[in-house]
Amino acid sequence: MPRLAITPGEPAGVGPELLAALANSDLPADLIAIADPDLLRAAARASGLALDIVPYIATEYVQHRARGSLRCIDIPLRSASHAGRLDAANAAYVIDTLSRATDGCLNAEFDALITGPVQKSVINAAAIPFTGHTEFFATRAGVNVVMLLATPALRVALATTHLSLRNVPDAITREGLIATLSILDRDLREKFGIATPRIAVLGLNPHAGEGGYLGREEIDTIIPAMEILRAQGMQLIGPLPADTAFVPEQLALCDAVLAMYHDQGLPVLKAQGFGEAVNITLGLPFIRTSVDHGTALDIAGQGKADPSSLIAAARMALQLVNTSRTKAAS
């Protein structure tokens, strides 16, 4: 069975109980939690879920996983965790789980990685610089990456990720757009099995700049980058005004949308499919998916958390693994 590594994220959030719910799904994969097993057991009890945790042994391969079971790589908490209460003492624990997961993916020990939500603020409060999963994996793997969120009906990639809005225009360059679109095009082919991807590119400014009247980024940066890639055979549409790019008639013409900044594209995607959306990091030498929500500290430990997004992330990871295996065998 494919080995899917899972990190539950912030121990005081909903991640541990979502992982227990994932273990109780019928996902046909070897689920390997990278976490403190006692934390997972406590989360399962609080949610009224059965959970059978088996110590992970790398040389053992699973042919069948019983519902409610998973294997676990024991990463101990640094401090006792209490649902809903952040503790900077456990920031290093979160980083330890991510580091172990990354190393296992880079050496092909795992087929894919699924991550639960982290709390960036408490990690930084512990004097550990951390801007997000995407940036962490990019740095550790030494590659450029692209953030893509996907629902069953829509894929939205980002040219910039977690930046202040006032810093976005300076971060959008021809070279950066060429790199981002190249990664997006390649992974749509290799990971999603789309032979000739069609990518809609949004403008930065209202009305895509309206011929320069509302801004020149489209004329000076976005269009020149697109022309270079079109000359190489890439199928690019736009730049399109963001306020009309997501109408059904337009979306029917493309396989993915590249938004220029975080809140340009993601509100549309999450309004359309919150709970079904999956965060995927493209450009990594391994498959990584994640939930589309945060730590939900206000409901943590109460058995109220909806596991739909984590289950969707795991199913997407399994789909990408199977697509990659099929392409490798052909």
PDB file of N, CA, C and O in Angstrom, residues 1 61-65:
ATOM      1  N   MET A   1       0.844  -1.196   0.000  1.00  0.00           N
ATOM      2  CA  MET A   1       0.000   0.000   0.000  1.00  0.00           C
ATOM      3  C   MET A   1       0.882   1.250   0.000  1.00  0.00           C
ATOM      4  O   MET A   1       1.969   1.247   0.573  1.00  0.00           O
ATOM      5  N   TYR A  61       6.198  -3.519   5.506  1.00  0.00           N
ATOM      6  CA  TYR A  61       5.281  -2.940   4.534  1.00  0.00           C
ATOM      7  C   TYR A  61       3.886  -3.503   4.758  1.00  0.00           C
ATOM      8  O   TYR A  61       3.717  -4.702   4.982  1.00  0.00           O
ATOM      9  N   VAL A  62       2.901  -2.637   4.712  1.00  0.00           N
ATOM     10  CA  VAL A  62       1.528  -3.003   5.035  1.00  0.00           C
ATOM     11  C   VAL A  62       0.764  -3.358   3.758  1.00  0.00           C
ATOM     12  O   VAL A  62       0.801  -2.622   2.773  1.00  0.00           O
ATOM     13  N   GLN A  63       0.084  -4.495   3.770  1.00  0.00           N
ATOM     14  CA  GLN A  63      -0.757  -4.903   2.646  1.00  0.00           C
ATOM     15  C   GLN A  63      -2.218  -4.554   2.870  1.00  0.00           C
ATOM     16  O   GLN A  63      -2.989  -4.439   1.921  1.00  0.00           O
ATOM     17  N   HIS A  64      -2.593  -4.382   4.124  1.00  0.00           N
ATOM     18  CA  HIS A  64      -3.975  -4.022   4.460  1.00  0.00           C
ATOM     19  C   HIS A  64      -3.969  -3.240   5.762  1.00  0.00           C
ATOM     20  O   HIS A  64      -3.237  -3.573   6.693  1.00  0.00           O
ATOM     21  N   ARG A  65      -4.772  -2.169   5.797  1.00  0.00           N
ATOM     22  CA  ARG A  65      -4.893  -1.365   7.015  1.00  0.00           C
ATOM     23  C   ARG A  65      -6.305  -1.501   7.562  1.00  0.00           C
ATOM     24  O   ARG A  65      -7.285  -1.230   6.878  1.00  0.00           O
TER      25      ARG A  65
END
